[in-house]
Amino acid sequence: MDKKKVAVPLVCHGHSRPVVDLFYSPVTPDGFFLISASKDSSPMLRNGETGDWIGTFEGHKGAVWSCCLDTNALRAASASADFTAKLWDALTGDELHSFDHKHIVRACAFSEDTHLLLTGGMEKILRIFDLNRPDAPPREVDSSPGSIRTVAWLHSDQTILSSCTDIGGVRLWDIRSGKVVQTLETKSPVTSAEVSVDGRYITTADGSAVKFWDANHFGLVKSYNMPCNVESASLEPKLGNKFVAGGEDMWIHIFDFNTGEQIGCNKGHHGPVHCVRFSPGGESYASGSEDGTIRIWQTGPANLEENDSVAGNGPAGKVTTSADDVGHKLEGFHMSKEGKSCENEKATDD
């Protein structure tokens, strides 16, 4: 086998402080989009394919810990240390509503039907806001055993998943009763929990382990020990045959899902990796780091002959996308800051 090529990511600048959360939208008629949360208090929206900056959501007064887009990428939500979660118009950048909390909000998630927003944080309370009646008091589920770190919906919005900052395990709550129906036991606190696109698996990162759980029967499917403490893991969405993990060693590790064997390792960040997420088609994945950058990595030299949309500078080159492809996203978005472009990082020797 010939010498491995150094992976050259697209490097997305713009955040001035650590990037702590990333979220890809599903594919929409206008392509797919990537939103990032940072301690600099300003979530950013990007073209998910090219990494090009579209706009910045301005209004938070504290670190933003979590961010998400709804199914159609028409609205965004963010959770912040300023004791609020905010709802945004993803077309214009306007703040649509601010939901007050009594402490730091660490996590937020849109329901699949996009009508509800789930939040959690230091108050140990899961709140469900009705976005059709944003001024109405939220429904509260308040028996979380610790500060909430992550939240997600599953089972067509019938179940809520949450993990805590200071204790292990993932709790699954029945939306009707508001009770925990199952706990997925882990030794360390779960810092990342992702429900696979097909609804089959829950991928968790806790300490130096990545685990895959059956999302319907809740059994442990696979558990792999990592080379270091990892903060985030993401399963490839199309084939489900590989996953990526990132953490304190600043590297992005790629593993075979079936065997746990490491099949790749990408270096480039200058600080711990806080979040990794696959794009909806699995052709690339993004990583967010303490160094304030987002890096978008191509999954591999996959079918270059068959894929004419990849630019001539190889699989890590910028994908050619015309400005029209994100036309209505750009139109009217309040760009009060200079554009934050994405560029190919020059390959350097490690």
mmCIF file of C-alpha atoms in Angstrom:
data_model
loop_
_atom_site.group_PDB
_atom_site.id
_atom_site.type_symbol
_atom_site.label_atom_id
_atom_site.label_comp_id
_atom_site.label_asym_id
_atom_site.label_seq_id
_atom_site.Cartn_x
_atom_site.Cartn_y
_atom_site.Cartn_z
ATOM 1 C CA MET A 1 0.000 0.000 0.000
ATOM 2 C CA ASP A 2 1.432 3.406 -0.880
ATOM 3 C CA LYS A 3 2.246 5.994 1.711
ATOM 4 C CA LYS A 4 -0.810 7.518 3.339
ATOM 5 C CA LYS A 5 -1.663 11.014 2.173
ATOM 6 C CA VAL A 6 -1.988 13.667 4.853
ATOM 7 C CA ALA A 7 -5.648 14.632 5.182
ATOM 8 C CA VAL A 8 -6.099 18.327 4.443
ATOM 9 C CA PRO A 9 -9.231 19.671 6.089
ATOM 10 C CA LEU A 10 -11.209 22.781 5.333
ATOM 11 C CA VAL A 11 -10.477 25.094 8.257
ATOM 12 C CA CYS A 12 -13.318 27.396 9.273
ATOM 13 C CA HIS A 13 -12.243 30.476 11.202
ATOM 14 C CA GLY A 14 -14.475 33.070 12.820
ATOM 15 C CA HIS A 15 -15.005 32.012 16.414
ATOM 16 C CA SER A 16 -12.819 33.809 18.922
ATOM 17 C CA ARG A 17 -13.194 31.224 21.692
ATOM 18 C CA PRO A 18 -13.519 27.406 21.922
ATOM 19 C CA VAL A 19 -16.086 25.652 19.714
ATOM 20 C CA VAL A 20 -18.101 23.364 21.993
ATOM 21 C CA ASP A 21 -20.976 22.052 19.852
ATOM 22 C CA LEU A 22 -21.752 21.341 16.194
ATOM 23 C CA PHE A 23 -24.988 20.338 14.511
ATOM 24 C CA TYR A 24 -25.720 19.411 10.886
ATOM 25 C CA SER A 25 -29.167 19.909 9.391
ATOM 26 C CA PRO A 26 -30.696 17.164 7.265
ATOM 27 C CA VAL A 27 -30.397 17.709 3.518
ATOM 28 C CA THR A 28 -32.886 20.397 2.433
ATOM 29 C CA PRO A 29 -33.793 21.703 -1.052
ATOM 30 C CA ASP A 30 -31.039 24.300 -0.497
ATOM 31 C CA GLY A 31 -28.393 21.795 0.585
ATOM 32 C CA PHE A 32 -27.413 21.138 4.192
ATOM 33 C CA PHE A 33 -26.151 23.458 6.883
ATOM 34 C CA LEU A 34 -23.817 23.425 9.863
ATOM 35 C CA ILE A 35 -24.351 25.457 13.019
ATOM 36 C CA SER A 36 -21.679 25.898 15.672
ATOM 37 C CA ALA A 37 -21.803 26.908 19.337
ATOM 38 C CA SER A 38 -18.885 28.661 20.972
ATOM 39 C CA LYS A 39 -17.925 30.240 24.265
ATOM 40 C CA ASP A 40 -17.687 33.527 22.327
ATOM 41 C CA SER A 41 -21.515 33.821 22.651
ATOM 42 C CA SER A 42 -22.177 33.953 18.883
ATOM 43 C CA PRO A 43 -23.478 30.819 17.136
ATOM 44 C CA MET A 44 -22.576 30.692 13.437
ATOM 45 C CA LEU A 45 -24.338 29.197 10.426
ATOM 46 C CA ARG A 46 -22.349 27.718 7.533
ATOM 47 C CA ASN A 47 -22.889 25.904 4.282
ATOM 48 C CA GLY A 48 -22.456 22.300 5.434
ATOM 49 C CA GLU A 49 -20.772 21.228 2.222
ATOM 50 C CA THR A 50 -18.184 23.970 1.781
ATOM 51 C CA GLY A 51 -17.970 25.363 5.308
ATOM 52 C CA ASP A 52 -18.554 28.872 3.956
ATOM 53 C CA TRP A 53 -19.898 31.291 6.548
ATOM 54 C CA ILE A 54 -23.492 32.405 6.050
ATOM 55 C CA GLY A 55 -24.209 34.427 9.164
ATOM 56 C CA THR A 56 -23.845 34.914 12.914
ATOM 57 C CA PHE A 57 -26.716 34.846 15.416
ATOM 58 C CA GLU A 58 -26.149 37.801 17.732
ATOM 59 C CA GLY A 59 -27.882 38.377 21.049
ATOM 60 C CA HIS A 60 -26.465 36.037 23.708
ATOM 61 C CA LYS A 61 -24.514 37.565 26.579
ATOM 62 C CA GLY A 62 -22.677 34.435 27.691
ATOM 63 C CA ALA A 63 -21.024 31.303 26.355
ATOM 64 C CA VAL A 64 -23.242 29.243 24.031
ATOM 65 C CA TRP A 65 -23.029 25.572 24.970
ATOM 66 C CA SER A 66 -25.400 23.942 22.507
ATOM 67 C CA CYS A 67 -27.020 24.663 19.153
ATOM 68 C CA CYS A 68 -29.324 22.942 16.682
ATOM 69 C CA LEU A 69 -31.339 23.444 13.494
ATOM 70 C CA ASP A 70 -34.860 22.213 12.846
ATOM 71 C CA THR A 71 -35.603 19.570 10.201
ATOM 72 C CA ASN A 72 -35.958 22.113 7.390
ATOM 73 C CA ALA A 73 -33.082 24.332 8.590
ATOM 74 C CA LEU A 74 -35.532 27.239 8.799
ATOM 75 C CA ARG A 75 -35.032 27.880 12.509
ATOM 76 C CA ALA A 76 -32.095 27.546 14.866
ATOM 77 C CA ALA A 77 -31.932 27.225 18.642
ATOM 78 C CA SER A 78 -29.122 27.844 21.100
ATOM 79 C CA ALA A 79 -28.523 27.243 24.813
ATOM 80 C CA SER A 80 -26.365 29.648 26.777
ATOM 81 C CA ALA A 81 -24.655 30.484 30.049
ATOM 82 C CA ASP A 82 -26.674 33.724 30.058
ATOM 83 C CA PHE A 83 -29.618 31.697 31.497
ATOM 84 C CA THR A 84 -31.533 31.671 28.201
ATOM 85 C CA ALA A 85 -32.261 29.461 25.250
ATOM 86 C CA LYS A 86 -32.990 31.397 22.087
ATOM 87 C CA LEU A 87 -34.993 30.608 18.954
ATOM 88 C CA TRP A 88 -33.725 32.164 15.712
ATOM 89 C CA ASP A 89 -34.894 32.628 12.157
ATOM 90 C CA ALA A 90 -32.190 30.759 10.196
ATOM 91 C CA LEU A 91 -33.015 32.704 7.027
ATOM 92 C CA THR A 92 -32.603 36.224 8.422
ATOM 93 C CA GLY A 93 -30.681 35.732 11.656
ATOM 94 C CA ASP A 94 -33.439 37.444 13.648
ATOM 95 C CA GLU A 95 -34.104 36.379 17.217
ATOM 96 C CA LEU A 96 -37.653 34.975 17.313
ATOM 97 C CA HIS A 97 -37.917 34.282 21.042
ATOM 98 C CA SER A 98 -35.831 34.079 24.192
ATOM 99 C CA PHE A 99 -36.751 31.437 26.784
ATOM 100 C CA ASP A 100 -35.662 32.453 30.284
ATOM 101 C CA HIS A 101 -34.185 29.926 32.704
ATOM 102 C CA LYS A 102 -32.878 30.318 36.246
ATOM 103 C CA HIS A 103 -29.379 28.966 35.571
ATOM 104 C CA ILE A 104 -26.969 28.008 32.784
ATOM 105 C CA VAL A 105 -28.626 26.182 29.866
ATOM 106 C CA ARG A 106 -26.315 23.455 28.535
ATOM 107 C CA ALA A 107 -28.401 21.639 25.919
ATOM 108 C CA CYS A 108 -31.241 22.120 23.456
ATOM 109 C CA ALA A 109 -32.961 20.031 20.782
ATOM 110 C CA PHE A 110 -35.851 20.462 18.354
ATOM 111 C CA SER A 111 -38.449 17.712 18.253
ATOM 112 C CA GLU A 112 -38.666 15.771 15.018
ATOM 113 C CA ASP A 113 -41.963 17.463 14.129
ATOM 114 C CA THR A 114 -40.249 20.849 14.880
ATOM 115 C CA HIS A 115 -43.103 22.016 17.152
ATOM 116 C CA LEU A 116 -41.243 21.581 20.447
ATOM 117 C CA LEU A 117 -37.921 22.724 21.883
ATOM 118 C CA LEU A 118 -36.302 20.702 24.664
ATOM 119 C CA THR A 119 -33.778 22.316 27.022
ATOM 120 C CA GLY A 120 -31.722 21.221 30.003
ATOM 121 C CA GLY A 121 -28.913 22.564 32.167
ATOM 122 C CA MET A 122 -27.669 23.371 35.642
ATOM 123 C CA GLU A 123 -31.180 23.509 37.114
ATOM 124 C CA LYS A 124 -31.582 19.713 36.666
ATOM 125 C CA ILE A 125 -34.909 20.365 34.917
ATOM 126 C CA LEU A 126 -35.879 19.243 31.440
ATOM 127 C CA ARG A 127 -38.154 21.843 29.868
ATOM 128 C CA ILE A 128 -40.346 21.370 26.803
ATOM 129 C CA PHE A 129 -41.419 24.591 25.090
ATOM 130 C CA ASP A 130 -44.312 24.682 22.610
ATOM 131 C CA LEU A 131 -42.987 26.728 19.695
ATOM 132 C CA ASN A 132 -46.518 27.380 18.453
ATOM 133 C CA ARG A 133 -47.155 29.142 21.785
ATOM 134 C CA PRO A 134 -43.696 30.410 22.783
ATOM 135 C CA ASP A 135 -45.038 32.639 25.571
ATOM 136 C CA ALA A 136 -46.813 29.734 27.283
ATOM 137 C CA PRO A 137 -45.108 28.185 30.341
ATOM 138 C CA PRO A 138 -43.059 25.100 29.394
ATOM 139 C CA ARG A 139 -43.776 21.595 30.510
ATOM 140 C CA GLU A 140 -41.199 20.628 33.134
ATOM 141 C CA VAL A 141 -39.692 17.263 33.983
ATOM 142 C CA ASP A 142 -37.713 17.971 37.117
ATOM 143 C CA SER A 143 -36.291 14.794 38.591
ATOM 144 C CA SER A 144 -32.951 14.667 36.789
ATOM 145 C CA PRO A 145 -30.352 13.402 39.289
ATOM 146 C CA GLY A 146 -27.718 15.906 38.151
ATOM 147 C CA SER A 147 -26.950 18.929 35.983
ATOM 148 C CA ILE A 148 -28.020 18.125 32.420
ATOM 149 C CA ARG A 149 -25.248 17.937 29.796
ATOM 150 C CA THR A 150 -26.968 16.527 26.681
ATOM 151 C CA VAL A 151 -30.547 16.100 25.452
ATOM 152 C CA ALA A 152 -32.093 14.422 22.418
ATOM 153 C CA TRP A 153 -35.428 13.139 21.143
ATOM 154 C CA LEU A 154 -36.125 9.635 19.883
ATOM 155 C CA HIS A 155 -39.007 7.317 19.019
ATOM 156 C CA SER A 156 -40.822 9.984 16.996
ATOM 157 C CA ASP A 157 -40.727 12.432 19.908
ATOM 158 C CA GLN A 158 -42.164 9.906 22.384
ATOM 159 C CA THR A 159 -38.930 9.556 24.368
ATOM 160 C CA ILE A 160 -36.367 12.037 25.679
ATOM 161 C CA LEU A 161 -32.731 11.176 26.258
ATOM 162 C CA SER A 162 -30.567 13.076 28.734
ATOM 163 C CA SER A 163 -27.155 12.740 30.328
ATOM 164 C CA CYS A 164 -25.627 14.572 33.270
ATOM 165 C CA THR A 165 -22.462 16.601 33.762
ATOM 166 C CA ASP A 166 -21.413 15.004 37.010
ATOM 167 C CA ILE A 167 -22.782 11.443 37.076
ATOM 168 C CA GLY A 168 -22.682 8.545 34.633
ATOM 169 C CA GLY A 169 -25.486 7.068 32.587
ATOM 170 C CA VAL A 170 -28.063 8.108 30.027
ATOM 171 C CA ARG A 171 -31.670 8.439 31.143
ATOM 172 C CA LEU A 172 -34.571 7.757 28.800
ATOM 173 C CA TRP A 173 -37.779 9.534 29.750
ATOM 174 C CA ASP A 174 -41.265 8.641 28.573
ATOM 175 C CA ILE A 175 -42.785 11.878 27.310
ATOM 176 C CA ARG A 176 -46.315 10.960 28.492
ATOM 177 C CA SER A 177 -45.513 10.013 32.078
ATOM 178 C CA GLY A 178 -42.432 12.195 32.536
ATOM 179 C CA LYS A 179 -40.717 9.209 34.192
ATOM 180 C CA VAL A 180 -37.391 7.519 33.506
ATOM 181 C CA VAL A 181 -38.153 4.230 31.752
ATOM 182 C CA GLN A 182 -34.572 3.085 31.239
ATOM 183 C CA THR A 183 -31.042 4.045 32.245
ATOM 184 C CA LEU A 184 -28.060 3.163 30.065
ATOM 185 C CA GLU A 185 -25.308 2.603 32.618
ATOM 186 C CA THR A 186 -21.849 4.105 32.084
ATOM 187 C CA LYS A 187 -18.908 4.472 34.451
ATOM 188 C CA SER A 188 -18.160 8.091 33.557
ATOM 189 C CA PRO A 189 -20.431 11.035 32.753
ATOM 190 C CA VAL A 190 -21.671 10.951 29.152
ATOM 191 C CA THR A 191 -20.333 13.992 27.315
ATOM 192 C CA SER A 192 -21.886 13.181 23.922
ATOM 193 C CA ALA A 193 -25.054 11.294 22.979
ATOM 194 C CA GLU A 194 -26.203 11.017 19.371
ATOM 195 C CA VAL A 195 -29.220 9.177 17.959
ATOM 196 C CA SER A 196 -28.452 7.671 14.541
ATOM 197 C CA VAL A 197 -30.398 8.957 11.550
ATOM 198 C CA ASP A 198 -32.156 5.603 11.079
ATOM 199 C CA GLY A 199 -33.104 5.516 14.776
ATOM 200 C CA ARG A 200 -31.279 2.241 15.422
ATOM 201 C CA TYR A 201 -28.417 3.320 17.648
ATOM 202 C CA ILE A 202 -27.531 5.713 20.418
ATOM 203 C CA THR A 203 -23.824 6.602 20.272
ATOM 204 C CA THR A 204 -22.308 7.768 23.561
ATOM 205 C CA ALA A 205 -18.887 8.962 24.670
ATOM 206 C CA ASP A 206 -17.972 8.597 28.337
ATOM 207 C CA GLY A 207 -14.438 8.903 29.627
ATOM 208 C CA SER A 208 -12.233 6.810 27.359
ATOM 209 C CA ALA A 209 -15.077 4.676 25.954
ATOM 210 C CA VAL A 210 -17.424 4.943 22.978
ATOM 211 C CA LYS A 211 -20.546 2.832 23.250
ATOM 212 C CA PHE A 212 -23.350 1.933 20.857
ATOM 213 C CA TRP A 213 -26.755 1.086 22.293
ATOM 214 C CA ASP A 214 -29.856 -0.395 20.697
ATOM 215 C CA ALA A 215 -32.185 2.618 20.596
ATOM 216 C CA ASN A 216 -35.301 0.442 20.743
ATOM 217 C CA HIS A 217 -34.400 -2.317 23.202
ATOM 218 C CA PHE A 218 -31.686 -0.338 25.034
ATOM 219 C CA GLY A 219 -29.130 -3.144 25.150
ATOM 220 C CA LEU A 220 -25.414 -2.417 24.771
ATOM 221 C CA VAL A 221 -24.424 -3.376 21.212
ATOM 222 C CA LYS A 222 -20.735 -2.460 21.213
ATOM 223 C CA SER A 223 -18.252 -0.801 23.542
ATOM 224 C CA TYR A 224 -14.767 0.265 22.518
ATOM 225 C CA ASN A 225 -11.935 1.665 24.608
ATOM 226 C CA MET A 226 -10.364 4.752 23.064
ATOM 227 C CA PRO A 227 -6.693 5.794 23.011
ATOM 228 C CA CYS A 228 -7.495 8.773 25.276
ATOM 229 C CA ASN A 229 -10.412 10.451 27.020
ATOM 230 C CA VAL A 230 -12.862 11.384 24.267
ATOM 231 C CA GLU A 231 -15.504 14.061 24.521
ATOM 232 C CA SER A 232 -17.549 13.283 21.419
ATOM 233 C CA ALA A 233 -18.297 10.491 18.943
ATOM 234 C CA SER A 234 -20.415 10.232 15.785
ATOM 235 C CA LEU A 235 -21.555 7.258 13.705
ATOM 236 C CA GLU A 236 -21.395 7.429 9.898
ATOM 237 C CA PRO A 237 -25.053 7.874 8.874
ATOM 238 C CA LYS A 238 -25.340 6.058 5.540
ATOM 239 C CA LEU A 239 -23.556 2.723 5.930
ATOM 240 C CA GLY A 240 -22.982 2.783 9.674
ATOM 241 C CA ASN A 241 -19.641 1.061 9.104
ATOM 242 C CA LYS A 242 -17.356 3.595 10.809
ATOM 243 C CA PHE A 243 -17.355 6.196 13.525
ATOM 244 C CA VAL A 244 -15.212 9.145 14.546
ATOM 245 C CA ALA A 245 -14.177 10.247 18.018
ATOM 246 C CA GLY A 246 -12.303 13.269 19.342
ATOM 247 C CA GLY A 247 -11.036 14.398 22.705
ATOM 248 C CA GLU A 248 -8.137 15.497 24.806
ATOM 249 C CA ASP A 249 -5.285 14.352 22.509
ATOM 250 C CA MET A 250 -6.401 16.913 19.850
ATOM 251 C CA TRP A 251 -6.686 14.234 17.143
ATOM 252 C CA ILE A 252 -9.713 12.916 15.247
ATOM 253 C CA HIS A 253 -9.740 9.117 15.334
ATOM 254 C CA ILE A 254 -11.660 7.049 12.773
ATOM 255 C CA PHE A 255 -12.670 3.499 13.706
ATOM 256 C CA ASP A 256 -14.294 0.507 12.076
ATOM 257 C CA PHE A 257 -17.740 0.106 13.656
ATOM 258 C CA ASN A 258 -17.721 -3.711 13.528
ATOM 259 C CA THR A 259 -14.230 -4.370 14.885
ATOM 260 C CA GLY A 260 -13.264 -1.203 16.742
ATOM 261 C CA GLU A 261 -9.999 -1.111 14.794
ATOM 262 C CA GLN A 262 -8.586 2.372 14.191
ATOM 263 C CA ILE A 263 -8.572 2.985 10.439
ATOM 264 C CA GLY A 264 -7.464 6.603 10.406
ATOM 265 C CA CYS A 265 -6.247 9.508 12.490
ATOM 266 C CA ASN A 266 -6.408 13.172 11.508
ATOM 267 C CA LYS A 267 -4.214 15.771 13.150
ATOM 268 C CA GLY A 268 -4.520 19.516 12.854
ATOM 269 C CA HIS A 269 -6.290 20.981 15.879
ATOM 270 C CA HIS A 270 -4.214 22.867 18.431
ATOM 271 C CA GLY A 271 -6.413 22.115 21.409
ATOM 272 C CA PRO A 272 -8.722 19.379 22.732
ATOM 273 C CA VAL A 273 -11.564 18.373 20.420
ATOM 274 C CA HIS A 274 -14.956 19.103 21.995
ATOM 275 C CA CYS A 275 -17.289 17.885 19.271
ATOM 276 C CA VAL A 276 -17.303 15.691 16.153
ATOM 277 C CA ARG A 277 -20.292 15.207 13.834
ATOM 278 C CA PHE A 278 -20.840 13.463 10.500
ATOM 279 C CA SER A 279 -22.553 15.348 7.691
ATOM 280 C CA PRO A 280 -25.982 13.920 6.764
ATOM 281 C CA GLY A 281 -24.607 12.049 3.740
ATOM 282 C CA GLY A 282 -21.529 10.737 5.516
ATOM 283 C CA GLU A 283 -19.174 12.228 2.923
ATOM 284 C CA SER A 284 -17.456 14.425 5.511
ATOM 285 C CA TYR A 285 -17.384 15.160 9.219
ATOM 286 C CA ALA A 286 -16.711 18.295 11.213
ATOM 287 C CA SER A 287 -14.720 18.794 14.383
ATOM 288 C CA GLY A 288 -14.834 21.710 16.810
ATOM 289 C CA SER A 289 -11.988 22.451 19.178
ATOM 290 C CA GLU A 290 -10.658 24.458 22.091
ATOM 291 C CA ASP A 291 -8.522 26.243 19.455
ATOM 292 C CA GLY A 292 -11.619 28.095 18.183
ATOM 293 C CA THR A 293 -11.679 26.496 14.733
ATOM 294 C CA ILE A 294 -13.980 24.086 12.957
ATOM 295 C CA ARG A 295 -12.322 21.611 10.625
ATOM 296 C CA ILE A 296 -14.261 19.743 7.939
ATOM 297 C CA TRP A 297 -12.636 16.465 6.893
ATOM 298 C CA GLN A 298 -13.546 14.387 3.863
ATOM 299 C CA THR A 299 -14.384 10.810 4.821
ATOM 300 C CA GLY A 300 -11.853 9.404 2.354
ATOM 301 C CA PRO A 301 -10.770 9.356 -1.269
ATOM 302 C CA ALA A 302 -14.167 7.879 -2.009
ATOM 303 C CA ASN A 303 -15.066 7.412 -5.656
ATOM 304 C CA LEU A 304 -13.358 10.463 -7.033
ATOM 305 C CA GLU A 305 -13.887 9.129 -10.531
ATOM 306 C CA GLU A 306 -17.627 8.937 -9.934
ATOM 307 C CA ASN A 307 -17.942 12.214 -8.112
ATOM 308 C CA ASP A 308 -17.461 15.168 -10.421
ATOM 309 C CA SER A 309 -18.479 17.700 -7.798
ATOM 310 C CA VAL A 310 -15.156 17.432 -6.009
ATOM 311 C CA ALA A 311 -12.730 20.100 -7.084
ATOM 312 C CA GLY A 312 -9.503 19.192 -8.816
ATOM 313 C CA ASN A 313 -7.366 19.579 -5.724
ATOM 314 C CA GLY A 314 -8.395 16.211 -4.338
ATOM 315 C CA PRO A 315 -10.887 14.843 -1.838
ATOM 316 C CA ALA A 316 -10.067 17.431 0.769
ATOM 317 C CA GLY A 317 -10.505 20.277 -1.687
ATOM 318 C CA LYS A 318 -13.402 22.670 -1.508
ATOM 319 C CA VAL A 319 -16.532 21.216 -3.046
ATOM 320 C CA THR A 320 -17.738 23.372 -5.905
ATOM 321 C CA THR A 321 -21.027 24.933 -4.937
ATOM 322 C CA SER A 322 -22.485 27.983 -6.596
ATOM 323 C CA ALA A 323 -23.711 30.891 -4.542
ATOM 324 C CA ASP A 324 -27.215 30.207 -5.799
ATOM 325 C CA ASP A 325 -27.275 26.913 -3.896
ATOM 326 C CA VAL A 326 -27.593 28.806 -0.641
ATOM 327 C CA GLY A 327 -29.333 31.802 -2.136
ATOM 328 C CA HIS A 328 -32.249 32.180 0.194
ATOM 329 C CA LYS A 329 -30.110 31.483 3.253
ATOM 330 C CA LEU A 330 -27.851 34.393 2.400
ATOM 331 C CA GLU A 331 -30.611 36.752 1.376
ATOM 332 C CA GLY A 332 -31.482 39.040 4.236
ATOM 333 C CA PHE A 333 -29.208 37.427 6.820
ATOM 334 C CA HIS A 334 -27.823 40.155 9.073
ATOM 335 C CA MET A 335 -24.113 40.044 8.403
ATOM 336 C CA SER A 336 -22.913 42.545 10.907
ATOM 337 C CA LYS A 337 -19.483 40.960 11.066
ATOM 338 C CA GLU A 338 -16.995 40.363 8.332
ATOM 339 C CA GLY A 339 -17.419 37.096 6.437
ATOM 340 C CA LYS A 340 -15.648 34.140 7.980
ATOM 341 C CA SER A 341 -14.360 32.056 5.117
ATOM 342 C CA CYS A 342 -13.224 28.493 5.062
ATOM 343 C CA GLU A 343 -9.906 27.568 3.577
ATOM 344 C CA ASN A 344 -7.807 24.525 2.886
ATOM 345 C CA GLU A 345 -5.144 24.110 5.503
ATOM 346 C CA LYS A 346 -1.701 23.591 4.069
ATOM 347 C CA ALA A 347 -0.433 20.090 4.765
ATOM 348 C CA THR A 348 2.431 20.201 7.210
ATOM 349 C CA ASP A 349 4.650 17.536 8.661
ATOM 350 C CA ASP A 350 3.610 16.431 12.122
#
